[in-house]
Coordinates of C-alpha atoms and ligand atoms in Angstrom, one line a residue:
M149 CA 0.0 0.0 0.0
E150 CA 1.4 3.4 -1.0
R151 CA 1.3 5.9 1.8
N152 CA 1.5 9.7 1.7
R153 CA 1.4 10.8 5.4
F154 CA 3.8 13.8 5.0
A155 CA 2.4 15.9 2.2
D156 CA 3.3 19.5 3.0
R157 CA 5.4 18.5 6.0
V158 CA 9.0 19.6 6.5
A159 CA 11.3 17.1 8.3
I160 CA 14.8 17.8 9.6
V161 CA 17.0 14.7 10.0
T162 CA 20.4 15.2 11.7
G163 CA 23.1 12.7 10.6
G164 CA 21.1 12.3 7.3
G165 CA 24.2 11.4 5.3
S166 CA 24.5 7.8 6.4
G167 CA 22.8 4.7 7.8
L168 CA 19.4 5.3 9.5
G169 CA 19.5 9.1 8.8
R170 CA 19.8 8.6 5.1
A171 CA 17.1 5.9 5.1
L172 CA 14.8 8.3 7.0
C173 CA 15.4 11.2 4.6
Y174 CA 14.5 8.9 1.7
A175 CA 11.4 7.6 3.5
F176 CA 10.1 11.0 4.4
A177 CA 10.6 12.3 0.9
E178 CA 8.9 9.2 -0.6
E179 CA 5.8 10.2 1.4
S180 CA 6.0 13.7 0.0
A181 CA 7.8 15.5 2.9
S182 CA 10.5 18.2 2.2
A183 CA 13.6 16.6 3.7
V184 CA 16.3 18.7 5.4
C185 CA 19.3 16.4 5.4
S186 CA 21.8 17.8 7.9
D187 CA 25.2 16.2 8.6
I188 CA 28.7 17.1 9.7
N189 CA 29.7 15.4 6.5
I190 CA 28.3 17.7 3.7
D191 CA 29.4 15.3 0.9
T192 CA 27.4 12.4 2.2
A193 CA 24.4 14.7 3.0
K194 CA 24.5 15.9 -0.6
E195 CA 24.5 12.3 -1.9
T196 CA 21.4 11.7 0.1
V197 CA 19.8 14.8 -1.3
S198 CA 20.8 13.9 -4.9
G199 CA 19.1 10.5 -4.5
I200 CA 15.9 12.3 -3.4
L201 CA 16.0 14.9 -6.1
N202 CA 16.6 12.3 -8.8
S203 CA 13.4 10.5 -7.7
G204 CA 11.4 13.8 -7.9
G205 CA 11.4 14.6 -4.2
K206 CA 12.2 17.8 -2.3
A207 CA 15.3 18.0 -0.1
I208 CA 18.2 20.3 0.9
A209 CA 21.6 19.4 2.4
I210 CA 23.0 21.5 5.3
K211 CA 26.4 21.1 6.8
T212 CA 25.8 21.0 10.6
D213 CA 27.9 19.9 13.5
V214 CA 25.3 19.2 16.2
T215 CA 27.8 20.1 18.9
S216 CA 28.0 23.7 17.6
D217 CA 25.2 26.1 18.7
A218 CA 26.0 28.4 15.8
D219 CA 25.7 25.5 13.3
V220 CA 22.3 24.2 14.6
I221 CA 20.9 27.8 14.7
G222 CA 22.0 28.2 11.1
M223 CA 20.5 24.9 10.2
A224 CA 17.1 25.8 11.6
K225 CA 17.2 29.2 9.8
A226 CA 18.2 27.6 6.5
A227 CA 15.3 25.2 6.8
I228 CA 12.9 28.0 7.4
E229 CA 14.3 30.1 4.6
E230 CA 13.9 27.2 2.1
F231 CA 10.6 25.7 3.2
G232 CA 9.0 28.2 5.5
K233 CA 8.4 25.9 8.5
I234 CA 9.6 22.9 10.5
D235 CA 7.1 20.2 11.3
I236 CA 9.3 17.2 12.2
L237 CA 12.7 16.8 13.8
V238 CA 14.6 13.6 14.1
N239 CA 17.6 13.8 16.4
N240 CA 19.5 11.0 14.8
A241 CA 23.2 12.1 14.5
G242 CA 25.3 9.9 16.8
I243 CA 28.6 8.3 17.4
N244 CA 29.7 5.4 19.6
V245 CA 32.8 3.8 21.0
R246 CA 32.7 0.4 22.6
Q247 CA 34.9 0.7 25.6
G248 CA 35.1 -0.2 29.3
L249 CA 35.1 2.5 32.0
L250 CA 38.8 2.2 32.9
D251 CA 39.9 2.6 29.3
T252 CA 37.7 5.6 28.6
K253 CA 39.7 8.8 28.3
E254 CA 38.2 12.1 29.4
E255 CA 38.4 13.4 25.8
T256 CA 36.4 10.4 24.6
W257 CA 33.7 11.0 27.2
D258 CA 33.5 14.7 26.2
K259 CA 33.3 13.9 22.5
M260 CA 30.6 11.2 22.9
T261 CA 28.4 13.1 25.2
A262 CA 28.8 16.3 23.1
V263 CA 27.5 14.6 20.0
D264 CA 25.0 12.1 21.5
L265 CA 23.5 14.2 24.4
K266 CA 24.4 17.9 24.0
G267 CA 23.7 17.7 20.2
P268 CA 20.0 16.8 20.5
F269 CA 19.7 19.5 23.3
L270 CA 21.1 22.2 21.1
V271 CA 19.2 21.1 18.0
A272 CA 15.9 21.0 20.0
K273 CA 16.5 24.5 21.4
A274 CA 17.1 25.8 17.9
V275 CA 14.1 24.1 16.3
I276 CA 11.3 24.1 18.9
P277 CA 10.6 27.9 18.8
Y278 CA 9.6 27.5 15.1
M279 CA 7.2 24.6 16.1
M280 CA 5.8 26.6 19.0
E281 CA 4.9 29.5 16.6
R282 CA 2.6 27.1 14.7
N283 CA 1.4 25.0 17.6
Y284 CA 2.5 21.8 15.9
G285 CA 5.6 19.5 16.0
K286 CA 6.8 16.0 16.1
I287 CA 10.2 15.2 17.6
V288 CA 11.8 11.7 17.5
N289 CA 15.0 11.3 19.4
I290 CA 17.1 8.3 18.3
A291 CA 18.3 6.8 21.5
S292 CA 19.5 3.2 21.9
V293 CA 18.8 0.1 23.8
A294 CA 22.1 1.0 25.6
G295 CA 20.2 3.8 27.3
V296 CA 17.7 1.2 28.6
V297 CA 19.8 -1.7 29.7
G298 CA 23.4 -0.4 29.8
C299 CA 25.9 -1.6 27.2
V300 CA 28.5 -0.4 24.7
S301 CA 30.2 2.2 26.9
S302 CA 29.6 4.5 29.9
A303 CA 29.6 7.6 27.7
Y304 CA 27.2 6.1 25.1
T305 CA 24.8 4.6 27.7
A306 CA 24.9 7.8 29.8
S307 CA 24.1 9.9 26.6
K308 CA 21.3 7.7 25.4
A309 CA 19.7 7.3 28.9
G310 CA 20.0 11.1 29.2
L311 CA 18.3 11.5 25.8
I312 CA 15.4 9.2 26.9
G313 CA 15.1 11.4 30.0
M314 CA 15.2 14.7 28.1
T315 CA 12.5 13.3 25.8
K316 CA 10.2 13.0 28.8
V317 CA 10.9 16.5 30.0
W318 CA 10.3 18.1 26.6
A319 CA 7.1 16.1 26.2
L320 CA 5.8 17.8 29.3
E321 CA 7.2 21.2 28.5
F322 CA 5.8 21.4 25.0
A323 CA 2.6 19.5 25.2
P324 CA 0.7 22.9 25.5
Y325 CA 2.0 23.6 22.0
R326 CA 0.9 20.3 20.6
I327 CA 4.5 19.2 20.1
C328 CA 4.9 15.5 20.7
V329 CA 8.3 14.2 21.7
N330 CA 9.2 10.6 21.8
S331 CA 12.3 8.5 21.6
V332 CA 13.2 5.3 19.8
A333 CA 15.6 2.8 21.3
P334 CA 17.0 0.6 18.6
G335 CA 19.0 -2.6 19.3
F336 CA 21.7 -3.6 16.9
F337 CA 20.9 -2.9 13.2
A338 CA 23.3 -3.0 10.3
T339 CA 24.8 0.4 9.4
P340 CA 28.3 1.8 8.9
I341 CA 28.5 2.6 12.6
N342 CA 28.8 -1.1 13.5
E343 CA 30.3 -2.6 10.4
A344 CA 33.5 -3.7 12.0
L345 CA 31.8 -5.2 15.0
R346 CA 29.2 -7.1 12.9
K347 CA 32.0 -8.7 10.8
S348 CA 34.0 -9.8 13.9
P349 CA 33.5 -13.1 15.8
L350 CA 32.1 -11.1 18.7
G351 CA 29.5 -9.6 16.4
E352 CA 28.4 -13.0 15.1
K353 CA 28.0 -14.2 18.7
L354 CA 26.0 -11.1 19.7
A355 CA 23.7 -11.6 16.7
K356 CA 22.9 -15.1 18.0
Q357 CA 22.0 -13.8 21.4
V358 CA 19.3 -11.4 20.1
P359 CA 16.1 -13.4 19.8
L360 CA 15.3 -11.9 16.4
G361 CA 18.9 -11.5 15.3
F362 CA 20.6 -8.3 14.0
G363 CA 18.0 -5.8 12.7
K364 CA 17.9 -3.9 9.4
V365 CA 17.4 -0.1 8.9
E366 CA 14.1 -1.0 7.2
Q367 CA 12.8 -2.3 10.5
I368 CA 13.5 0.9 12.4
V369 CA 12.4 3.5 9.7
P370 CA 8.6 2.7 9.9
V371 CA 8.6 3.1 13.7
V372 CA 10.2 6.6 13.4
L373 CA 7.7 7.5 10.6
F374 CA 4.8 6.4 12.8
L375 CA 6.0 8.6 15.7
S376 CA 6.4 11.5 13.2
S377 CA 2.9 11.1 11.7
S378 CA -0.6 12.0 12.9
E379 CA -1.1 8.3 13.6
S380 CA 0.7 8.9 16.9
D381 CA -0.9 12.2 17.9
Y382 CA -1.8 10.9 21.4
I383 CA 1.7 9.5 22.2
T384 CA 4.2 11.7 23.8
G385 CA 7.1 11.2 26.3
H386 CA 7.3 7.5 25.2
C387 CA 10.4 5.4 24.5
L388 CA 9.7 2.8 21.9
V389 CA 12.2 -0.1 22.1
V390 CA 12.9 -1.7 18.7
D391 CA 15.5 -4.3 19.5
G392 CA 14.4 -7.7 18.3
G393 CA 13.8 -8.8 21.9
L394 CA 17.4 -7.9 23.1
S395 CA 16.5 -5.9 26.2
G396 CA 13.5 -8.0 27.2
T397 CA 15.3 -11.3 27.4
R398 CA 18.5 -12.9 28.5
D399 CA 19.7 -16.0 26.7
F400 CA 20.7 -18.5 29.3
G401 CA 22.1 -20.9 26.6
P402 CA 21.1 -24.3 25.3
E403 CA 21.5 -26.0 28.7
Y404 CA 18.7 -23.9 30.0
W405 CA 16.3 -24.5 27.1
G406 CA 16.9 -28.3 27.3
F407 CA 16.3 -28.4 31.0
D408 CA 13.2 -30.5 31.0
K409 CA 14.2 -32.9 28.2
G410 CA 12.8 -36.3 28.8
K411 CA 10.2 -35.1 31.3
K412 CA 6.7 -36.5 30.9
Ligands
NAD413 N1 23.3 1.1 14.2 C1 22.9 0.6 15.4 O1 23.0 -0.6 15.7 C2 22.3 1.6 16.4 C3 21.8 1.0 17.5 C4 21.2 1.9 18.4 C5 21.2 3.3 18.2 N2 21.7 3.8 17.1 C6 21.7 5.2 16.9 O2 21.1 5.5 15.6 C7 21.7 6.7 15.1 C8 22.1 6.6 13.7 O3 23.2 5.6 13.7 P1 23.7 4.9 12.4 O4 23.8 3.5 12.7 O5 22.8 5.3 11.2 O6 25.1 5.5 12.3 P2 26.0 6.1 11.0 O7 27.4 6.2 11.5 O8 25.7 5.3 9.8 O9 25.4 7.6 10.8 C9 25.6 8.6 11.8 C10 25.6 9.9 11.0 O10 25.8 11.0 12.0 C11 26.7 11.9 11.5 N3 27.4 12.6 12.6 C12 28.4 12.2 13.4 N4 28.7 13.2 14.2 C13 28.0 14.3 13.9 C14 28.0 15.6 14.4 N5 28.8 16.0 15.3 N6 27.1 16.5 13.8 C15 26.3 16.1 12.8 N7 26.3 14.8 12.3 C16 27.1 13.9 12.8 C17 27.7 11.1 10.7 O11 28.4 11.9 9.7 C18 26.8 10.1 10.0 O12 26.3 10.5 8.8 C19 22.7 7.2 16.1 O13 22.2 8.1 17.1 C20 23.1 5.8 16.8 O14 23.6 6.1 18.1 C21 22.3 3.0 16.1

């Protein structure tokens, strides 16, 4: 079934030059939204936009480092100048480092939290006033299952748990303006961010431990689009976990599952 939920909507996606962000820009544009593809890497952002323009969609690329207040203010202004409004914001840009606490240098903590936690904070501050003017908005923060159960690294888990927390505060603060704010907490899904891990023996082992295996971008995109659409108008402050069962289960191994073999 063809859908067209975003005709006349303007959607900003941070980190739109790769992985989930690129797939989201394509998906919004496919349902007639004007996509604002922002990324620190302008070349990949432009590639995303070319793909959209070549299929007859509307999109612009904006170079934005989400850790820079000046950049994100410029991004919001550029979106307004081009399309006149902002309806949807997906805070998607993110980085990660898999590292134990004792190996984590202060610079690593600062960089990770700057992109994954301060970034969405700055972007929301720059964008929300435009949504308030029109009493309408949908914000989806791309967190991680790491913010729900604790994995990957202290800095990543702290950032993503913080993002899930900020989501709840913003939902309260901006409900009077009909701005819905939700987060999505994906488990592992295949993108450039985890290519090396997926191809390693550890990655293969991890994939086996997730009840539904490693996910695909196509399994996350529809969830983000749902939370960006009018289908979710009565949902705000929620964290939707999309992790193939990873956080809800612990695999105790074959010995456990065979525990009652032979029992009548
Ligand atoms: N892939 C997974 O398994 C997984 C799981 C859980 C959560 N996530 C989250 O999903 C989001 C997207 O991840 P992905 O897998 O598509 O990663 P990705 O590496 O493919 O894409 C991330 C994008 O963010 C951009 N970016 C990085 N730093 C930036 C900055 N300072 N300013 C602006 N843009 C910046 C990169 O240039 C890149 O285009 C991230 O927030 C990530 O933490 C991913």
